[in-house]
PDB file of C-alpha atoms in Angstrom:
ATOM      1  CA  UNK V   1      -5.645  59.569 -37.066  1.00  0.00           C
ATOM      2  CA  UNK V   2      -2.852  57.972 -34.668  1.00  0.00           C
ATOM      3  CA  UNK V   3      -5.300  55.372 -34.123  1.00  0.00           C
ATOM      4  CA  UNK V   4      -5.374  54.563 -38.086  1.00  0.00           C
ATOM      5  CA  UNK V   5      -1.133  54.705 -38.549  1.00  0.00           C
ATOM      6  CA  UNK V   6      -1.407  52.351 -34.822  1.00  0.00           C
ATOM      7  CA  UNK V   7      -4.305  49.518 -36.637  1.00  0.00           C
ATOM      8  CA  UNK V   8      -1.704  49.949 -39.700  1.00  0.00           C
ATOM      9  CA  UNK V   9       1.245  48.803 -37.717  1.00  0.00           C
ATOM     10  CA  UNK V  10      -0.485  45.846 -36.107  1.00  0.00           C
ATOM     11  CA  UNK V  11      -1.973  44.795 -39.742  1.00  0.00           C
ATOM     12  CA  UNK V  12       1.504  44.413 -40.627  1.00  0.00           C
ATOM     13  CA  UNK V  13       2.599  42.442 -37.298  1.00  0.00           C
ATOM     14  CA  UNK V  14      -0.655  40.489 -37.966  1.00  0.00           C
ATOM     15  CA  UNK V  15       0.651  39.526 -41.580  1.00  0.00           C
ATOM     16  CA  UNK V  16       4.351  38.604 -40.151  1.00  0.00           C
ATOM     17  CA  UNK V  17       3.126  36.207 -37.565  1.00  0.00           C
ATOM     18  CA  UNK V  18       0.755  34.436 -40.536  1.00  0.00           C
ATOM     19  CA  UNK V  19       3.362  34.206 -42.493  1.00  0.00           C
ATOM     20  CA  UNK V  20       5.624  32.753 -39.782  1.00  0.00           C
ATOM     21  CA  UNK V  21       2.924  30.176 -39.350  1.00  0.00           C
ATOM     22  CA  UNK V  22       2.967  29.159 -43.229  1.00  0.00           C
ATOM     23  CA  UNK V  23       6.615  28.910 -42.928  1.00  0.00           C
ATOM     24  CA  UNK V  24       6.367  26.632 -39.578  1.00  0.00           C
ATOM     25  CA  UNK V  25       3.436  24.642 -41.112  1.00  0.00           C
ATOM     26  CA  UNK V  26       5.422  24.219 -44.513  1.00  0.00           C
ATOM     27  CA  UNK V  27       8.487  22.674 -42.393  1.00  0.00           C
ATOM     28  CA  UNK V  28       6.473  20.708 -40.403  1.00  0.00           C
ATOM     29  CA  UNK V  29       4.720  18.873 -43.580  1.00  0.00           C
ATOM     30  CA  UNK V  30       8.374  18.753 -45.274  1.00  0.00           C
ATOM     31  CA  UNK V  31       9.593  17.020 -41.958  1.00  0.00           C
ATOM     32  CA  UNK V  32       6.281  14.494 -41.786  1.00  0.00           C
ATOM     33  CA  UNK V  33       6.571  13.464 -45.258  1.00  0.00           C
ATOM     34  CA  UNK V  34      10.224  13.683 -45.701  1.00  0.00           C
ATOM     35  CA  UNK V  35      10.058   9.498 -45.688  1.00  0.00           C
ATOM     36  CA  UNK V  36       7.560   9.264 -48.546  1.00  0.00           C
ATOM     37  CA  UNK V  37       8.676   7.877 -52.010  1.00  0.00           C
ATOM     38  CA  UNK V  38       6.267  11.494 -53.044  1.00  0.00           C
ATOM     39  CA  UNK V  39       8.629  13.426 -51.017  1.00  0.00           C
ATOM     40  CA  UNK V  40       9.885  16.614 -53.241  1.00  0.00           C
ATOM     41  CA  UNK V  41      12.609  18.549 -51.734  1.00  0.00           C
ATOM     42  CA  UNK V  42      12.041  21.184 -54.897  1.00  0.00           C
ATOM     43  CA  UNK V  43       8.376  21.753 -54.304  1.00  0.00           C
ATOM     44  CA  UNK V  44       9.653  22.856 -50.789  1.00  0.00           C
ATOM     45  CA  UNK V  45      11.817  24.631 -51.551  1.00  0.00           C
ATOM     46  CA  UNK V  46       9.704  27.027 -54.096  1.00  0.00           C
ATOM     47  CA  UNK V  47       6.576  27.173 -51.287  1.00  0.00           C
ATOM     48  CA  UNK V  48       9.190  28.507 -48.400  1.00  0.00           C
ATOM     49  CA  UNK V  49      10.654  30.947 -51.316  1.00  0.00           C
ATOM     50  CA  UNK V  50       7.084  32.233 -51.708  1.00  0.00           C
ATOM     51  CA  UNK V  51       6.865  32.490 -48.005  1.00  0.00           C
ATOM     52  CA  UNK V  52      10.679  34.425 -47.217  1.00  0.00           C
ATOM     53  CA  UNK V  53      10.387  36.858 -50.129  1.00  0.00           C
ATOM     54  CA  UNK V  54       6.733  38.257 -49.015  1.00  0.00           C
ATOM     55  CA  UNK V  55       7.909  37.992 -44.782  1.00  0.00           C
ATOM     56  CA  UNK V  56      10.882  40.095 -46.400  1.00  0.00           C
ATOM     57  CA  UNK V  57       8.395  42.574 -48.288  1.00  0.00           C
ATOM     58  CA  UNK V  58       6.591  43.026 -45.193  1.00  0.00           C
ATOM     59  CA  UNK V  59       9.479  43.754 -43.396  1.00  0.00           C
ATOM     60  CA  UNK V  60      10.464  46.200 -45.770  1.00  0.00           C
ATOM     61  CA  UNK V  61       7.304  48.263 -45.144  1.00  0.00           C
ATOM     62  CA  UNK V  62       7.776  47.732 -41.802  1.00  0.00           C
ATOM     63  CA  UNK V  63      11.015  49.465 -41.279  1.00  0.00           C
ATOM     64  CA  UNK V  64       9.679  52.261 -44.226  1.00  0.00           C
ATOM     65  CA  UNK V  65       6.542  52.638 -42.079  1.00  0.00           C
ATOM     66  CA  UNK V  66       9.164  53.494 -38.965  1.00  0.00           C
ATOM     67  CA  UNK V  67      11.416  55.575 -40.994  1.00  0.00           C
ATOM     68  CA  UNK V  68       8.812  57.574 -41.740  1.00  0.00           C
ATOM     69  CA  UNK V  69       6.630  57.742 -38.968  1.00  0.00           C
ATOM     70  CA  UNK V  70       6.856  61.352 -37.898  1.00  0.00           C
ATOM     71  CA  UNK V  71       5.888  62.777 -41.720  1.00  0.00           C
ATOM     72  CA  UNK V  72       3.167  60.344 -41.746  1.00  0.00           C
ATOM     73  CA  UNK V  73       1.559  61.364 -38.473  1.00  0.00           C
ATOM     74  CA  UNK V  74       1.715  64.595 -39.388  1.00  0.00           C
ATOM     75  CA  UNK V  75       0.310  64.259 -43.070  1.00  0.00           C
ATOM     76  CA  UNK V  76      -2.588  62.897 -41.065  1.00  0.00           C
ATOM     77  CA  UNK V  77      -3.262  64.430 -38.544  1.00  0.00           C
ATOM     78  CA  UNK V  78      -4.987  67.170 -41.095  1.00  0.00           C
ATOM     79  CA  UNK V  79      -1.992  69.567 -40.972  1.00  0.00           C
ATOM     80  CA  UNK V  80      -2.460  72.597 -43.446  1.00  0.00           C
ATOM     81  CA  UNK V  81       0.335  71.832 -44.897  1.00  0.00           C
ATOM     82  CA  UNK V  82       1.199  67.946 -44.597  1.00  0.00           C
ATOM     83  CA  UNK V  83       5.216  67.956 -44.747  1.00  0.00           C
ATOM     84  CA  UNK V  84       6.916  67.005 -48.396  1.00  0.00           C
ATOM     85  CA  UNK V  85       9.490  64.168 -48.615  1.00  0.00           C
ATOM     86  CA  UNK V  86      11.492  65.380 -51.737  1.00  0.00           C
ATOM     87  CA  UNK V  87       8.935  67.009 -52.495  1.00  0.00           C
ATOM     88  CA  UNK V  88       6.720  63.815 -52.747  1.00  0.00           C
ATOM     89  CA  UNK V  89       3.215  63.623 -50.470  1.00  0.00           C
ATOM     90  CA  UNK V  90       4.321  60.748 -48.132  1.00  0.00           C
ATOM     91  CA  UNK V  91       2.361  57.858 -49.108  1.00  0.00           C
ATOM     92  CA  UNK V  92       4.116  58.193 -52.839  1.00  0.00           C
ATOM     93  CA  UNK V  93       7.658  58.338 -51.437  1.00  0.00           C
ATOM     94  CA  UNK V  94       6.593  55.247 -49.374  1.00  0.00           C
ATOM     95  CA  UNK V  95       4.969  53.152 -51.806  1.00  0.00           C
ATOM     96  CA  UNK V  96       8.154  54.312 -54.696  1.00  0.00           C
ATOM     97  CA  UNK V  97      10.844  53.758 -51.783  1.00  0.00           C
ATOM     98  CA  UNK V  98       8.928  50.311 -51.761  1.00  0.00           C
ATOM     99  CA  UNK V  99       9.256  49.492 -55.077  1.00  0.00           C
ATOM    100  CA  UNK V 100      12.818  50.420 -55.354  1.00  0.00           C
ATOM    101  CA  UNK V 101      13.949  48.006 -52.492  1.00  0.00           C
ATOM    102  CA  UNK V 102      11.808  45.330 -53.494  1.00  0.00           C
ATOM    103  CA  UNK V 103      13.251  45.919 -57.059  1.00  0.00           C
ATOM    104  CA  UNK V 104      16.855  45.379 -55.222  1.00  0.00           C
ATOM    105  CA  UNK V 105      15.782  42.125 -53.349  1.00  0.00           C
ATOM    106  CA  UNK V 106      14.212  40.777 -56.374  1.00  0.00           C
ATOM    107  CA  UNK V 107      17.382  40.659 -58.071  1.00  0.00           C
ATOM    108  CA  UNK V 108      19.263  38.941 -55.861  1.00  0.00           C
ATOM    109  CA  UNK V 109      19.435  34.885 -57.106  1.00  0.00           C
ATOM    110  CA  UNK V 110      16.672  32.881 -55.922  1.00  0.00           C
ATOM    111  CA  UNK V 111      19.072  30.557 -54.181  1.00  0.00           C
ATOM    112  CA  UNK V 112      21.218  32.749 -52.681  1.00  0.00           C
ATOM    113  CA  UNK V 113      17.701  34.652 -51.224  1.00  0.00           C
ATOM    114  CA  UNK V 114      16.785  31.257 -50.039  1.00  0.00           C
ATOM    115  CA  UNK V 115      19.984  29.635 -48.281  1.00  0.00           C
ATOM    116  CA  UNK V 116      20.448  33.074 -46.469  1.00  0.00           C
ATOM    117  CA  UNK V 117      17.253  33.447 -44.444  1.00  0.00           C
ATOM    118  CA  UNK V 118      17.761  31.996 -41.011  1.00  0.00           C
ATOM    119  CA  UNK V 119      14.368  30.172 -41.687  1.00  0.00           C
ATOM    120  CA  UNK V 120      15.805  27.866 -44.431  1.00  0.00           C
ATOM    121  CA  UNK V 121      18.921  27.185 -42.162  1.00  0.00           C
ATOM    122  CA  UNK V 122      17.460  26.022 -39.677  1.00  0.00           C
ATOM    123  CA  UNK V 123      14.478  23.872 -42.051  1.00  0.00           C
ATOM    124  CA  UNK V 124      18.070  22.318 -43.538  1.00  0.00           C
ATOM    125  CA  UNK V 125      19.507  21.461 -40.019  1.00  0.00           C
ATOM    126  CA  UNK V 126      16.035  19.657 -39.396  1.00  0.00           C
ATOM    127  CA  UNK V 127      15.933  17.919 -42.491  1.00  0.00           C
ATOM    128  CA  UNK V 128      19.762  16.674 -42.082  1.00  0.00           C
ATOM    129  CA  UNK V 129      18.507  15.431 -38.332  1.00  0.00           C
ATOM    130  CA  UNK V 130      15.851  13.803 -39.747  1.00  0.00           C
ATOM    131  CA  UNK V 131      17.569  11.529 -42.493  1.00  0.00           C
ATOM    132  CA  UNK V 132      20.705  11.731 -40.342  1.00  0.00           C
ATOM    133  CA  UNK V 133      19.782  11.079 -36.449  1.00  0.00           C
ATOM    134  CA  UNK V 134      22.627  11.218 -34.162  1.00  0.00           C
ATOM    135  CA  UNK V 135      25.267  12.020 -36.594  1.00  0.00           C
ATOM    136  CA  UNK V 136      26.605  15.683 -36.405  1.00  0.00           C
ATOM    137  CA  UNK V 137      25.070  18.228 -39.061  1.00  0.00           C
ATOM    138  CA  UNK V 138      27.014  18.822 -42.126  1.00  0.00           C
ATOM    139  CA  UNK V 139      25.717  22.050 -43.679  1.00  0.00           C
ATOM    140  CA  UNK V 140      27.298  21.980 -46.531  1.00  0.00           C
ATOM    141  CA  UNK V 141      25.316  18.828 -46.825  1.00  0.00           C
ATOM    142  CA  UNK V 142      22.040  21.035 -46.844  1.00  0.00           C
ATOM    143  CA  UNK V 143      19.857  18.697 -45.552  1.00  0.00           C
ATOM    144  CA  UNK V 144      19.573  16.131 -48.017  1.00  0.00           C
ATOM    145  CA  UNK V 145      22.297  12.814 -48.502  1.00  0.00           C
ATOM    146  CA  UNK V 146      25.003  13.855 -50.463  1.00  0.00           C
ATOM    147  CA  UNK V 147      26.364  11.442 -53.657  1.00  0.00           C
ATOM    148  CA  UNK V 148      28.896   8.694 -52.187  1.00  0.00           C
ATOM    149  CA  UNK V 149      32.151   6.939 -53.775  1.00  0.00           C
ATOM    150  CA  UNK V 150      31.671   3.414 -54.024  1.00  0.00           C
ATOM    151  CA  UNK V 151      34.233   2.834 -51.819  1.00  0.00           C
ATOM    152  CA  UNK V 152      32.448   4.677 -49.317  1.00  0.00           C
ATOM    153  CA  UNK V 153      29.395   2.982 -49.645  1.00  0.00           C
ATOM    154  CA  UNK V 154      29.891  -0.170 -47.172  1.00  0.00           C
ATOM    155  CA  UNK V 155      31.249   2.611 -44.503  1.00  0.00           C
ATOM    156  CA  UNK V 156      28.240   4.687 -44.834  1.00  0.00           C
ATOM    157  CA  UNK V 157      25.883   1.238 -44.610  1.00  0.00           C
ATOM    158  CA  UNK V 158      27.231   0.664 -41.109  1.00  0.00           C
ATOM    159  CA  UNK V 159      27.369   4.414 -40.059  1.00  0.00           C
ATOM    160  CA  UNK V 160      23.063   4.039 -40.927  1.00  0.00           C
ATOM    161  CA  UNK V 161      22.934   0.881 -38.659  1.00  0.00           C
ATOM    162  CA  UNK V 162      24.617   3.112 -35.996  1.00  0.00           C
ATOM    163  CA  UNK V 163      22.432   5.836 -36.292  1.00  0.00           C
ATOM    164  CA  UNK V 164      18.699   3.315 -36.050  1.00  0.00           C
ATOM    165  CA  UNK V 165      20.467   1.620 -32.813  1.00  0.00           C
ATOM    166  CA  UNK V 166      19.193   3.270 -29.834  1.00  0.00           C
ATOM    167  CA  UNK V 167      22.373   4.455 -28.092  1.00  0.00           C
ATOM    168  CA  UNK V 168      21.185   2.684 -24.554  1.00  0.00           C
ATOM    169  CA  UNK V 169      19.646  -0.461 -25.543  1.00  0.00           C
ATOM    170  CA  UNK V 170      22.114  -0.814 -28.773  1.00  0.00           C
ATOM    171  CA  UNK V 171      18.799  -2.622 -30.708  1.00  0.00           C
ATOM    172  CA  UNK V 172      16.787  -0.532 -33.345  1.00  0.00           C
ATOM    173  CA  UNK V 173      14.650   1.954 -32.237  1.00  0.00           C
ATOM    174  CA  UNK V 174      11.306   1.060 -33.110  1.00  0.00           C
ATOM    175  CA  UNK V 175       9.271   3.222 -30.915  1.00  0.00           C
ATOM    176  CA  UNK V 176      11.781   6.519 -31.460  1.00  0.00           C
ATOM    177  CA  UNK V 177      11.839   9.950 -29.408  1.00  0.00           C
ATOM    178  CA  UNK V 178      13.841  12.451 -30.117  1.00  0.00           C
ATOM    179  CA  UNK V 179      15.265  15.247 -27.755  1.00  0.00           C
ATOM    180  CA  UNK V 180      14.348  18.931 -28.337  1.00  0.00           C
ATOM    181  CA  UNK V 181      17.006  20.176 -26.409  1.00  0.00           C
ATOM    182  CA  UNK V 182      20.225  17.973 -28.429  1.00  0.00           C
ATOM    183  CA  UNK V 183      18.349  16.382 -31.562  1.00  0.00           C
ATOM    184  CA  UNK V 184      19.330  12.908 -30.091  1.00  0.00           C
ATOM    185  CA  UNK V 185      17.349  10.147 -30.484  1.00  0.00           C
ATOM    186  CA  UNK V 186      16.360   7.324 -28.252  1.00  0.00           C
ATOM    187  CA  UNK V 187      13.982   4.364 -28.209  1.00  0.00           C
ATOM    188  CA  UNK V 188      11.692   4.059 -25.317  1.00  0.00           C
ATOM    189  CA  UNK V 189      14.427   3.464 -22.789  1.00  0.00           C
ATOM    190  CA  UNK V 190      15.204   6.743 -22.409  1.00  0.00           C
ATOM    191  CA  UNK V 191      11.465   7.225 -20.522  1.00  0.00           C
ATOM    192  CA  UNK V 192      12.822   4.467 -18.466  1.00  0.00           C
ATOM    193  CA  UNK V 193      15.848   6.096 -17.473  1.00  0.00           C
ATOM    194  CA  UNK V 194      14.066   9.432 -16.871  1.00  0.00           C
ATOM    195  CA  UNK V 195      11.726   7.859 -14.468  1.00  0.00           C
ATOM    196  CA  UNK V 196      14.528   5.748 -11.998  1.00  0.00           C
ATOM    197  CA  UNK V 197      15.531   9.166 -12.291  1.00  0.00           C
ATOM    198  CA  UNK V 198      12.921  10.243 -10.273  1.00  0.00           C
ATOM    199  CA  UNK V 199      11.678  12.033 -13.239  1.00  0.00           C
ATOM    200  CA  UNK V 200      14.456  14.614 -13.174  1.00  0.00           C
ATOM    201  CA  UNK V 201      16.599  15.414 -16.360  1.00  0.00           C
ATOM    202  CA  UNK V 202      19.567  12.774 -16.848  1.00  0.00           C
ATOM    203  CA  UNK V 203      22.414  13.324 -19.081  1.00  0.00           C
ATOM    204  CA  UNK V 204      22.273  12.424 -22.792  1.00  0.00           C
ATOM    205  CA  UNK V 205      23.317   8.627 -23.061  1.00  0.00           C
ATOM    206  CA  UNK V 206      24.805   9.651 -26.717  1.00  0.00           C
ATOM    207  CA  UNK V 207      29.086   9.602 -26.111  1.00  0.00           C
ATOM    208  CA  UNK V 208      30.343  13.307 -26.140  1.00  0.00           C
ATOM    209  CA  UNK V 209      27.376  15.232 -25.551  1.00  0.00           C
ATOM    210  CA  UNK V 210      26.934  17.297 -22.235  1.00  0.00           C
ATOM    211  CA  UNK V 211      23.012  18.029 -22.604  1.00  0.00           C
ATOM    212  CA  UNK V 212      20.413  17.501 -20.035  1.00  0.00           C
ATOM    213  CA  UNK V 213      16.872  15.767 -20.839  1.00  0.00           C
ATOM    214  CA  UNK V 214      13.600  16.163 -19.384  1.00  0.00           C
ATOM    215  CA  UNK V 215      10.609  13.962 -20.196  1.00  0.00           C
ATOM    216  CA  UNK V 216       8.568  17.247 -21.088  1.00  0.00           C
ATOM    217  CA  UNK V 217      11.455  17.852 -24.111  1.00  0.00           C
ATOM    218  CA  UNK V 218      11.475  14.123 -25.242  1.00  0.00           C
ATOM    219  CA  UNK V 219       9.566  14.072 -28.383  1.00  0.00           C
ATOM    220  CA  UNK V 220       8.248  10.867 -30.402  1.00  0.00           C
ATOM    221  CA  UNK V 221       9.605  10.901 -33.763  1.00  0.00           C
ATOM    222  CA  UNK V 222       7.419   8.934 -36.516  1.00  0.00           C
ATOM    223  CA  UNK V 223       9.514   9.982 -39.163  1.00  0.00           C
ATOM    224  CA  UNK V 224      12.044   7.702 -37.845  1.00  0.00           C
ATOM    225  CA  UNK V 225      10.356   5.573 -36.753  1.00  0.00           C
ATOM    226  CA  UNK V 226       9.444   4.328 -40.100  1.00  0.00           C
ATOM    227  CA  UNK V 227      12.785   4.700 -41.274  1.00  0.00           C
ATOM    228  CA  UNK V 228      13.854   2.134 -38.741  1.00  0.00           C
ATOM    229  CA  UNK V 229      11.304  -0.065 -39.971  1.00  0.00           C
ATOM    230  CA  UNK V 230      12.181  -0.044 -43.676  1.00  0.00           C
ATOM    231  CA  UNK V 231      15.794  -0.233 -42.846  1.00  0.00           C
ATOM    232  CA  UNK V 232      14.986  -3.634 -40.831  1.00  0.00           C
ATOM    233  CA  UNK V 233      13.020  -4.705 -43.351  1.00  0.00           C
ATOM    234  CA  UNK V 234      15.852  -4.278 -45.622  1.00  0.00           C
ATOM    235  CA  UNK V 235      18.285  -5.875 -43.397  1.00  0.00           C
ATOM    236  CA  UNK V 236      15.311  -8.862 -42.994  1.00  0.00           C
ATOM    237  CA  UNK V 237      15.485  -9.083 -47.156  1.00  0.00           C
ATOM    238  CA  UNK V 238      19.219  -9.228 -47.539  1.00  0.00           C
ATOM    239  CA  UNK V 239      19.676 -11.599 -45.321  1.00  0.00           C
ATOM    240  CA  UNK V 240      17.275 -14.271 -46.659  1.00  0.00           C
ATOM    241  CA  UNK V 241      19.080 -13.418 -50.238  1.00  0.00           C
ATOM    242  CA  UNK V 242      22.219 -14.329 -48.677  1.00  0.00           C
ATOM    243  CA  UNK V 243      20.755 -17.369 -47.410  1.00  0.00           C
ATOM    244  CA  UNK V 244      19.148 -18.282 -50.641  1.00  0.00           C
ATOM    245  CA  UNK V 245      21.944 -18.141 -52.271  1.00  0.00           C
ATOM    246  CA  UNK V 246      24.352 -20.207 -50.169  1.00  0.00           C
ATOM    247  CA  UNK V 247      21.278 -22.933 -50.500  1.00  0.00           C
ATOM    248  CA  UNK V 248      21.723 -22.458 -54.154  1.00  0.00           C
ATOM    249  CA  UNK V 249      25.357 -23.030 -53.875  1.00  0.00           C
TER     250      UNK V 249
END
């Protein structure tokens, strides 16, 4: 029978690591499509709900399953008299103590479930780096741009023009990578740098930070890559309406 409650406890590691991988796969599709006009922040949200709240009903069985792991061996292990739990065969106080705490976790808000897994913390810092490169991450901002005065908005259209220069060449970063280590993001130069290096780690060209890149934690960001793109093609379109118009004039 120890061999049964040992397959049980793997069963449940098996189900936390799958669920970790729907959680990693779910960020990575919100991260990849994050630039899409089809990109819904809500839909998400819900999916990585779905995901926390049955990794946290797992973990409750987890830690009842350890709680009670002495009673339960010995309820198996064809004992005369298999030892009561308030007077309850084991299995029944497990699956009611169960019930009871998922009962608890249930009613706690749906938001406030969501923004306190360490999960959706981080999937909001990646988000913010995403729309955001190079500028520090504001989490009260929680990953998406928050609304701006319109006397803010001409300061905010040159902080994005900061952010799609490449910090070494100072020209937009067309061909993007981003660092794994710092979040920064560089256009190709940095692979340059790295290799006059003689492929050691060099210091992060962005002012004020002290991190240390390898090529093997340089990562090529498409994501911003097409950002960069639309914002140029922007810049491309305002500029020929400003000449228009002066023409017109």
């Amino acid at each position: 029978m120890a061999n049964r409650l040992n397959t049980l406890r793997q069963e449940l590691d098996g189900v936390v690591q799958n669920l970790q991988v729907g959680i990693d796969s779910t960020c990575e599709a919100a991260y990849d499509s994050f630039d899409s006009p089809a990109f819904n922040r809500d839909h998400f949200d819900a999916i990585l709900l779905d995901y926390l709240d049955l990794l946290q009903f797992t973990n409750i069985q987890k830690q009842l399953f350890n709680d009670l792991r002495a009673p339960f061996e010995m309820a198996y292990e064809n004992q005369p008299q298999p030892p009561k739990i308030n007077n309850q065969d084991p299995l029944d106080y497990f699956n009611l103590q169960f019930e009871l705490k998922k009962k608890e976790y249930l009613e706690i808000p749906k938001e406030l479930r969501l923004n306190r897994a360490q999960e959706y913390k981080t999937f909001k810092k990646k988000l913010w780096e995403v729309e955001f490169p190079n500028r520090p991450y504001n989490e009260g901002g929680g990953g998406t741009q928050q609304p701006m005065m319109d006397e803010d908005e001409d300061l905010m259209v040159v902080e994005e023009a900061v952010n799609y220069l490449c910090p070494i060449t100072k020209k937009p970063m067309l061909d993007p990578y981003t660092s794994i280590v710092c979040t920064h993001s560089y256009s190709n130069a940095i692979i340059d740098m790295i290799r006059r290096s003689g492929g050691q780690e060099v210091e992060c060209p962005v002012a004020g930070c002290n991190m240390y890149i390898r090529m093997s934690q340089l990562k090529q960001n498409k994501t911003l890559r097409k950002k960069v793109l639309r914002w140029e093609a922007m810049q491309r379109a305002t500029q020929e309406n400003v000449e228009a118009e002066y023409e017109d004039a």
